[in-house]
PDB file of C-alpha atoms in Angstrom:
ATOM      1  CA  UNK A   1     234.252  21.158 109.575  1.00 56.00           C
ATOM      2  CA  UNK A   2     235.906  21.513 106.199  1.00 58.00           C
ATOM      3  CA  UNK A   3     237.651  24.743 105.308  1.00 87.00           C
ATOM      4  CA  UNK A   4     236.532  26.985 102.501  1.00 94.00           C
ATOM      5  CA  UNK A   5     238.490  29.274 100.204  1.00 94.00           C
ATOM      6  CA  UNK A   6     236.994  32.407  98.715  1.00 96.00           C
ATOM      7  CA  UNK A   7     238.486  35.328  96.806  1.00 97.00           C
ATOM      8  CA  UNK A   8     238.940  38.256  99.199  1.00 96.00           C
ATOM      9  CA  UNK A   9     237.109  40.756  97.029  1.00 97.00           C
ATOM     10  CA  UNK A  10     235.050  41.158  93.859  1.00 97.00           C
ATOM     11  CA  UNK A  11     233.322  43.923  91.966  1.00 97.00           C
ATOM     12  CA  UNK A  12     230.088  43.650  90.036  1.00 97.00           C
ATOM     13  CA  UNK A  13     228.192  46.152  87.929  1.00 97.00           C
ATOM     14  CA  UNK A  14     224.732  47.034  89.128  1.00 97.00           C
ATOM     15  CA  UNK A  15     222.067  45.003  87.323  1.00 97.00           C
ATOM     16  CA  UNK A  16     224.484  42.295  86.262  1.00 97.00           C
ATOM     17  CA  UNK A  17     224.779  38.844  87.776  1.00 97.00           C
ATOM     18  CA  UNK A  18     227.269  38.432  90.590  1.00 98.00           C
ATOM     19  CA  UNK A  19     228.956  35.036  90.665  1.00 98.00           C
ATOM     20  CA  UNK A  20     230.782  34.312  93.904  1.00 98.00           C
ATOM     21  CA  UNK A  21     232.947  31.194  93.949  1.00 97.00           C
ATOM     22  CA  UNK A  22     233.832  29.011  96.887  1.00 97.00           C
ATOM     23  CA  UNK A  23     236.250  26.124  97.075  1.00 96.00           C
ATOM     24  CA  UNK A  24     235.586  23.368  99.608  1.00 94.00           C
ATOM     25  CA  UNK A  25     237.698  20.519  98.309  1.00 94.00           C
ATOM     26  CA  UNK A  26     237.742  18.602 101.616  1.00 91.00           C
ATOM     27  CA  UNK A  27     233.993  18.626 102.149  1.00 91.00           C
ATOM     28  CA  UNK A  28     232.526  15.483 103.676  1.00 88.00           C
ATOM     29  CA  UNK A  29     229.494  13.636 102.386  1.00 87.00           C
ATOM     30  CA  UNK A  30     227.222  14.845 105.182  1.00 85.00           C
ATOM     31  CA  UNK A  31     228.288  18.487 105.093  1.00 88.00           C
ATOM     32  CA  UNK A  32     226.035  21.156 103.685  1.00 90.00           C
ATOM     33  CA  UNK A  33     227.177  24.309 101.886  1.00 93.00           C
ATOM     34  CA  UNK A  34     225.748  27.492 103.393  1.00 93.00           C
ATOM     35  CA  UNK A  35     225.970  31.071 102.231  1.00 95.00           C
ATOM     36  CA  UNK A  36     225.526  34.080 104.481  1.00 95.00           C
ATOM     37  CA  UNK A  37     226.230  37.736 103.923  1.00 97.00           C
ATOM     38  CA  UNK A  38     227.074  40.535 106.296  1.00 97.00           C
ATOM     39  CA  UNK A  39     226.356  44.131 105.539  1.00 95.00           C
ATOM     40  CA  UNK A  40     228.590  46.517 107.441  1.00 89.00           C
ATOM     41  CA  UNK A  41     227.971  46.546 111.204  1.00 87.00           C
ATOM     42  CA  UNK A  42     225.031  44.161 111.015  1.00 93.00           C
ATOM     43  CA  UNK A  43     224.541  40.508 111.883  1.00 95.00           C
ATOM     44  CA  UNK A  44     224.971  37.940 109.106  1.00 95.00           C
ATOM     45  CA  UNK A  45     221.952  37.240 106.921  1.00 93.00           C
ATOM     46  CA  UNK A  46     221.103  33.764 105.669  1.00 91.00           C
ATOM     47  CA  UNK A  47     221.028  33.470 101.894  1.00 94.00           C
ATOM     48  CA  UNK A  48     220.816  29.845 100.839  1.00 94.00           C
ATOM     49  CA  UNK A  49     222.135  26.364 101.513  1.00 92.00           C
ATOM     50  CA  UNK A  50     222.382  23.025  99.750  1.00 93.00           C
ATOM     51  CA  UNK A  51     223.769  19.536 100.004  1.00 92.00           C
ATOM     52  CA  UNK A  52     224.399  18.385  96.441  1.00 92.00           C
ATOM     53  CA  UNK A  53     221.584  19.640  94.257  1.00 90.00           C
ATOM     54  CA  UNK A  54     221.468  23.153  92.900  1.00 94.00           C
ATOM     55  CA  UNK A  55     219.148  25.409  94.861  1.00 96.00           C
ATOM     56  CA  UNK A  56     217.297  28.610  94.108  1.00 97.00           C
ATOM     57  CA  UNK A  57     215.292  30.972  96.260  1.00 95.00           C
ATOM     58  CA  UNK A  58     214.109  34.545  96.044  1.00 95.00           C
ATOM     59  CA  UNK A  59     217.544  35.875  96.901  1.00 95.00           C
ATOM     60  CA  UNK A  60     219.994  33.747  94.972  1.00 97.00           C
ATOM     61  CA  UNK A  61     220.947  30.505  93.276  1.00 98.00           C
ATOM     62  CA  UNK A  62     223.482  28.011  94.537  1.00 98.00           C
ATOM     63  CA  UNK A  63     225.352  25.870  92.050  1.00 98.00           C
ATOM     64  CA  UNK A  64     227.279  22.943  93.535  1.00 97.00           C
ATOM     65  CA  UNK A  65     229.655  20.970  91.326  1.00 96.00           C
ATOM     66  CA  UNK A  66     229.013  17.288  90.900  1.00 95.00           C
ATOM     67  CA  UNK A  67     232.052  16.349  92.995  1.00 95.00           C
ATOM     68  CA  UNK A  68     230.900  18.926  95.605  1.00 95.00           C
ATOM     69  CA  UNK A  69     234.379  20.373  95.859  1.00 95.00           C
ATOM     70  CA  UNK A  70     233.271  23.834  94.875  1.00 96.00           C
ATOM     71  CA  UNK A  71     230.159  25.960  94.585  1.00 97.00           C
ATOM     72  CA  UNK A  72     229.027  29.283  93.184  1.00 98.00           C
ATOM     73  CA  UNK A  73     226.544  31.706  94.644  1.00 98.00           C
ATOM     74  CA  UNK A  74     224.709  33.667  91.972  1.00 98.00           C
ATOM     75  CA  UNK A  75     222.933  36.928  92.628  1.00 98.00           C
ATOM     76  CA  UNK A  76     221.036  37.282  89.349  1.00 97.00           C
ATOM     77  CA  UNK A  77     220.614  41.056  89.254  1.00 96.00           C
ATOM     78  CA  UNK A  78     222.958  42.732  91.712  1.00 97.00           C
ATOM     79  CA  UNK A  79     221.864  45.979  93.342  1.00 97.00           C
ATOM     80  CA  UNK A  80     223.813  48.456  95.426  1.00 97.00           C
ATOM     81  CA  UNK A  81     222.216  46.943  98.529  1.00 96.00           C
ATOM     82  CA  UNK A  82     223.946  43.646  97.754  1.00 97.00           C
ATOM     83  CA  UNK A  83     227.292  45.223  98.661  1.00 97.00           C
ATOM     84  CA  UNK A  84     228.421  43.076 101.589  1.00 97.00           C
ATOM     85  CA  UNK A  85     230.844  40.395 102.740  1.00 97.00           C
ATOM     86  CA  UNK A  86     229.672  36.981 101.575  1.00 98.00           C
ATOM     87  CA  UNK A  87     230.611  33.913 103.577  1.00 97.00           C
ATOM     88  CA  UNK A  88     230.618  30.357 102.305  1.00 96.00           C
ATOM     89  CA  UNK A  89     230.479  27.817 105.128  1.00 93.00           C
ATOM     90  CA  UNK A  90     230.363  24.052 105.154  1.00 90.00           C
ATOM     91  CA  UNK A  91     228.995  22.192 108.124  1.00 86.00           C
ATOM     92  CA  UNK A  92     227.201  19.062 109.135  1.00 77.00           C
ATOM     93  CA  UNK A  93     223.466  19.600 109.381  1.00 67.00           C
ATOM     94  CA  UNK A  94     221.770  19.492 112.754  1.00 61.00           C
ATOM     95  CA  UNK A  95     220.572  21.673 115.586  1.00 51.00           C
ATOM     96  CA  UNK A  96     223.724  22.114 117.578  1.00 58.00           C
ATOM     97  CA  UNK A  97     226.353  22.096 114.905  1.00 73.00           C
ATOM     98  CA  UNK A  98     228.380  25.250 114.794  1.00 80.00           C
ATOM     99  CA  UNK A  99     229.179  27.605 111.951  1.00 85.00           C
ATOM    100  CA  UNK A 100     232.842  28.482 111.550  1.00 87.00           C
ATOM    101  CA  UNK A 101     233.263  31.536 109.394  1.00 90.00           C
ATOM    102  CA  UNK A 102     236.151  31.975 106.994  1.00 89.00           C
ATOM    103  CA  UNK A 103     237.354  35.287 105.641  1.00 90.00           C
ATOM    104  CA  UNK A 104     234.598  35.660 103.034  1.00 95.00           C
ATOM    105  CA  UNK A 105     234.400  37.702  99.828  1.00 97.00           C
ATOM    106  CA  UNK A 106     233.805  41.416  99.982  1.00 97.00           C
ATOM    107  CA  UNK A 107     231.466  42.162  97.090  1.00 98.00           C
ATOM    108  CA  UNK A 108     231.160  45.728  95.876  1.00 98.00           C
ATOM    109  CA  UNK A 109     228.329  46.509  93.484  1.00 98.00           C
ATOM    110  CA  UNK A 110     229.269  49.437  91.303  1.00 97.00           C
ATOM    111  CA  UNK A 111     226.665  51.843  89.915  1.00 96.00           C
TER     112      UNK A 111
ATOM    113  CA  UNK B   1     211.701  34.434 108.753  1.00 65.00           C
ATOM    114  CA  UNK B   2     212.820  33.865 112.322  1.00 81.00           C
ATOM    115  CA  UNK B   3     213.933  36.964 114.213  1.00 90.00           C
ATOM    116  CA  UNK B   4     216.727  37.241 116.737  1.00 94.00           C
ATOM    117  CA  UNK B   5     217.202  40.403 118.747  1.00 96.00           C
ATOM    118  CA  UNK B   6     220.064  41.646 120.863  1.00 97.00           C
ATOM    119  CA  UNK B   7     220.134  44.204 123.637  1.00 97.00           C
ATOM    120  CA  UNK B   8     221.776  46.594 123.929  1.00 97.00           C
ATOM    121  CA  UNK B   9     222.821  47.428 120.398  1.00 96.00           C
ATOM    122  CA  UNK B  10     225.654  49.570 121.638  1.00 97.00           C
ATOM    123  CA  UNK B  11     227.329  49.904 125.032  1.00 97.00           C
ATOM    124  CA  UNK B  12     230.226  51.927 126.355  1.00 97.00           C
ATOM    125  CA  UNK B  13     231.668  51.041 129.734  1.00 96.00           C
ATOM    126  CA  UNK B  14     234.652  51.756 131.920  1.00 96.00           C
ATOM    127  CA  UNK B  15     237.473  49.299 132.285  1.00 97.00           C
ATOM    128  CA  UNK B  16     236.872  46.835 135.105  1.00 96.00           C
ATOM    129  CA  UNK B  17     233.092  46.822 134.896  1.00 97.00           C
ATOM    130  CA  UNK B  18     230.916  43.950 133.734  1.00 97.00           C
ATOM    131  CA  UNK B  19     228.548  44.137 130.805  1.00 97.00           C
ATOM    132  CA  UNK B  20     225.582  41.879 130.061  1.00 97.00           C
ATOM    133  CA  UNK B  21     224.349  41.323 126.521  1.00 98.00           C
ATOM    134  CA  UNK B  22     220.992  39.662 125.857  1.00 97.00           C
ATOM    135  CA  UNK B  23     220.077  37.529 122.876  1.00 96.00           C
ATOM    136  CA  UNK B  24     216.425  36.700 122.284  1.00 95.00           C
ATOM    137  CA  UNK B  25     214.620  34.576 119.745  1.00 92.00           C
ATOM    138  CA  UNK B  26     211.434  36.554 119.202  1.00 92.00           C
ATOM    139  CA  UNK B  27     209.123  34.177 117.398  1.00 86.00           C
ATOM    140  CA  UNK B  28     210.625  30.758 117.894  1.00 86.00           C
ATOM    141  CA  UNK B  29     212.220  28.544 120.488  1.00 86.00           C
ATOM    142  CA  UNK B  30     215.944  27.984 120.424  1.00 86.00           C
ATOM    143  CA  UNK B  31     217.450  25.141 122.424  1.00 83.00           C
ATOM    144  CA  UNK B  32     220.863  26.165 121.132  1.00 87.00           C
ATOM    145  CA  UNK B  33     222.292  29.629 120.640  1.00 92.00           C
ATOM    146  CA  UNK B  34     225.764  30.670 119.600  1.00 94.00           C
ATOM    147  CA  UNK B  35     227.938  33.627 120.519  1.00 96.00           C
ATOM    148  CA  UNK B  36     230.454  35.215 118.171  1.00 96.00           C
ATOM    149  CA  UNK B  37     232.940  38.035 118.407  1.00 97.00           C
ATOM    150  CA  UNK B  38     234.098  40.143 115.494  1.00 96.00           C
ATOM    151  CA  UNK B  39     236.987  42.588 115.499  1.00 95.00           C
ATOM    152  CA  UNK B  40     237.181  45.356 112.886  1.00 91.00           C
ATOM    153  CA  UNK B  41     237.821  44.122 109.362  1.00 89.00           C
ATOM    154  CA  UNK B  42     237.905  40.515 110.548  1.00 92.00           C
ATOM    155  CA  UNK B  43     235.567  37.569 110.259  1.00 93.00           C
ATOM    156  CA  UNK B  44     233.244  36.266 112.935  1.00 94.00           C
ATOM    157  CA  UNK B  45     234.900  34.090 115.543  1.00 94.00           C
ATOM    158  CA  UNK B  46     232.769  31.541 117.356  1.00 94.00           C
ATOM    159  CA  UNK B  47     233.157  31.959 121.111  1.00 96.00           C
ATOM    160  CA  UNK B  48     230.743  29.463 122.597  1.00 95.00           C
ATOM    161  CA  UNK B  49     227.688  27.304 122.131  1.00 92.00           C
ATOM    162  CA  UNK B  50     224.886  27.999 124.581  1.00 89.00           C
ATOM    163  CA  UNK B  51     222.506  25.177 125.430  1.00 85.00           C
ATOM    164  CA  UNK B  52     219.249  25.763 127.257  1.00 84.00           C
ATOM    165  CA  UNK B  53     219.381  24.371 130.754  1.00 83.00           C
ATOM    166  CA  UNK B  54     223.003  23.288 130.668  1.00 86.00           C
ATOM    167  CA  UNK B  55     226.511  24.702 130.681  1.00 89.00           C
ATOM    168  CA  UNK B  56     227.853  26.441 127.625  1.00 92.00           C
ATOM    169  CA  UNK B  57     230.590  24.895 125.528  1.00 93.00           C
ATOM    170  CA  UNK B  58     233.471  27.267 124.889  1.00 95.00           C
ATOM    171  CA  UNK B  59     235.807  27.289 121.913  1.00 94.00           C
ATOM    172  CA  UNK B  60     239.482  26.807 122.514  1.00 93.00           C
ATOM    173  CA  UNK B  61     241.135  29.942 123.789  1.00 94.00           C
ATOM    174  CA  UNK B  62     237.937  31.563 125.090  1.00 95.00           C
ATOM    175  CA  UNK B  63     237.965  32.107 128.848  1.00 94.00           C
ATOM    176  CA  UNK B  64     234.757  30.800 130.354  1.00 93.00           C
ATOM    177  CA  UNK B  65     235.216  32.814 133.544  1.00 95.00           C
ATOM    178  CA  UNK B  66     235.651  35.959 131.502  1.00 96.00           C
ATOM    179  CA  UNK B  67     232.668  35.410 129.231  1.00 97.00           C
ATOM    180  CA  UNK B  68     229.785  34.045 131.292  1.00 96.00           C
ATOM    181  CA  UNK B  69     226.942  32.544 129.327  1.00 95.00           C
ATOM    182  CA  UNK B  70     223.506  31.744 130.685  1.00 91.00           C
ATOM    183  CA  UNK B  71     220.732  30.156 128.638  1.00 89.00           C
ATOM    184  CA  UNK B  72     217.902  29.980 131.130  1.00 83.00           C
ATOM    185  CA  UNK B  73     214.995  29.726 128.728  1.00 89.00           C
ATOM    186  CA  UNK B  74     214.228  28.643 125.183  1.00 89.00           C
ATOM    187  CA  UNK B  75     214.153  32.251 124.016  1.00 92.00           C
ATOM    188  CA  UNK B  76     216.928  33.961 125.962  1.00 94.00           C
ATOM    189  CA  UNK B  77     220.676  33.620 126.256  1.00 94.00           C
ATOM    190  CA  UNK B  78     222.910  36.149 127.956  1.00 96.00           C
ATOM    191  CA  UNK B  79     226.619  36.859 127.604  1.00 97.00           C
ATOM    192  CA  UNK B  80     228.308  38.704 130.446  1.00 97.00           C
ATOM    193  CA  UNK B  81     231.731  40.157 129.825  1.00 97.00           C
ATOM    194  CA  UNK B  82     233.239  40.300 133.296  1.00 97.00           C
ATOM    195  CA  UNK B  83     235.846  42.862 134.319  1.00 96.00           C
ATOM    196  CA  UNK B  84     235.938  44.242 130.807  1.00 96.00           C
ATOM    197  CA  UNK B  85     239.136  45.734 129.427  1.00 96.00           C
ATOM    198  CA  UNK B  86     239.796  47.759 126.277  1.00 96.00           C
ATOM    199  CA  UNK B  87     240.908  44.621 124.403  1.00 96.00           C
ATOM    200  CA  UNK B  88     237.390  43.227 124.918  1.00 97.00           C
ATOM    201  CA  UNK B  89     236.017  46.005 122.737  1.00 97.00           C
ATOM    202  CA  UNK B  90     234.410  44.227 119.830  1.00 97.00           C
ATOM    203  CA  UNK B  91     231.196  43.456 117.973  1.00 97.00           C
ATOM    204  CA  UNK B  92     229.367  40.613 119.700  1.00 98.00           C
ATOM    205  CA  UNK B  93     226.813  38.651 117.692  1.00 97.00           C
ATOM    206  CA  UNK B  94     224.519  35.827 118.685  1.00 96.00           C
ATOM    207  CA  UNK B  95     222.679  33.322 116.550  1.00 94.00           C
ATOM    208  CA  UNK B  96     219.956  30.754 117.077  1.00 90.00           C
ATOM    209  CA  UNK B  97     218.329  27.952 115.161  1.00 81.00           C
ATOM    210  CA  UNK B  98     214.597  27.670 114.814  1.00 72.00           C
ATOM    211  CA  UNK B  99     214.240  24.264 116.400  1.00 67.00           C
ATOM    212  CA  UNK B 100     210.728  23.732 115.173  1.00 66.00           C
ATOM    213  CA  UNK B 101     211.194  24.879 111.614  1.00 62.00           C
ATOM    214  CA  UNK B 102     212.927  21.810 110.352  1.00 58.00           C
ATOM    215  CA  UNK B 103     215.593  23.850 108.633  1.00 59.00           C
ATOM    216  CA  UNK B 104     219.319  23.872 109.223  1.00 64.00           C
ATOM    217  CA  UNK B 105     220.053  27.551 108.896  1.00 71.00           C
ATOM    218  CA  UNK B 106     220.826  29.759 111.830  1.00 83.00           C
ATOM    219  CA  UNK B 107     219.452  33.235 112.293  1.00 89.00           C
ATOM    220  CA  UNK B 108     221.718  35.961 113.565  1.00 94.00           C
ATOM    221  CA  UNK B 109     221.041  38.900 115.806  1.00 96.00           C
ATOM    222  CA  UNK B 110     221.957  42.449 114.766  1.00 96.00           C
ATOM    223  CA  UNK B 111     225.000  42.507 117.026  1.00 97.00           C
ATOM    224  CA  UNK B 112     226.132  44.520 120.049  1.00 98.00           C
ATOM    225  CA  UNK B 113     228.973  46.984 119.756  1.00 97.00           C
ATOM    226  CA  UNK B 114     230.975  47.012 123.016  1.00 97.00           C
ATOM    227  CA  UNK B 115     233.476  49.773 123.678  1.00 97.00           C
ATOM    228  CA  UNK B 116     235.553  49.578 126.849  1.00 97.00           C
ATOM    229  CA  UNK B 117     237.267  52.792 127.834  1.00 96.00           C
TER     230      UNK B 117
END
């Protein structure tokens, strides 16, 4: 699986949009981009994933560049409960394919 | 969404004892489950891939005789830490994919905090 690079930490004001970048310059054509988050001492929570089109769900939006070498997770209106470590992962789709976690971005939402 | 549970959520044991951790998919069938370990302030590290009805596949550097994995049914995988030592103290997390959902995401359990005295 391709490696990802994320900033180690970010702050965001409550109510504002949080934009979390991820670099995956060696991504392969059949690899998806996944985003998970982990609130302290809990299991990771699925947020969103995409292949090449931008995606949106009730939690967030995922913007993938046209060359697919980077992506941005957008939390449109950050709340204090969004404080967590956010992981960007790239992997080939399929039942048995593993997730390899990088170091992630620790997002702190400030009141 | 799909729910994965783990039991126990927290366990404290003496050095040299064995500890079993259960991972269950509550409302779906999971032919494949994954086990991770996470040390404080570090990321999740994949330990092994657990396949129902067959032997687990371990990541490089993970001792298969130390961390026994059994995936006897489509809803249950167990991780047994044998002869646990203080350095095995960690947060153990499992995940599973909802085989029938047609999606690619994995769902994670809440984790088990193991402390070896």
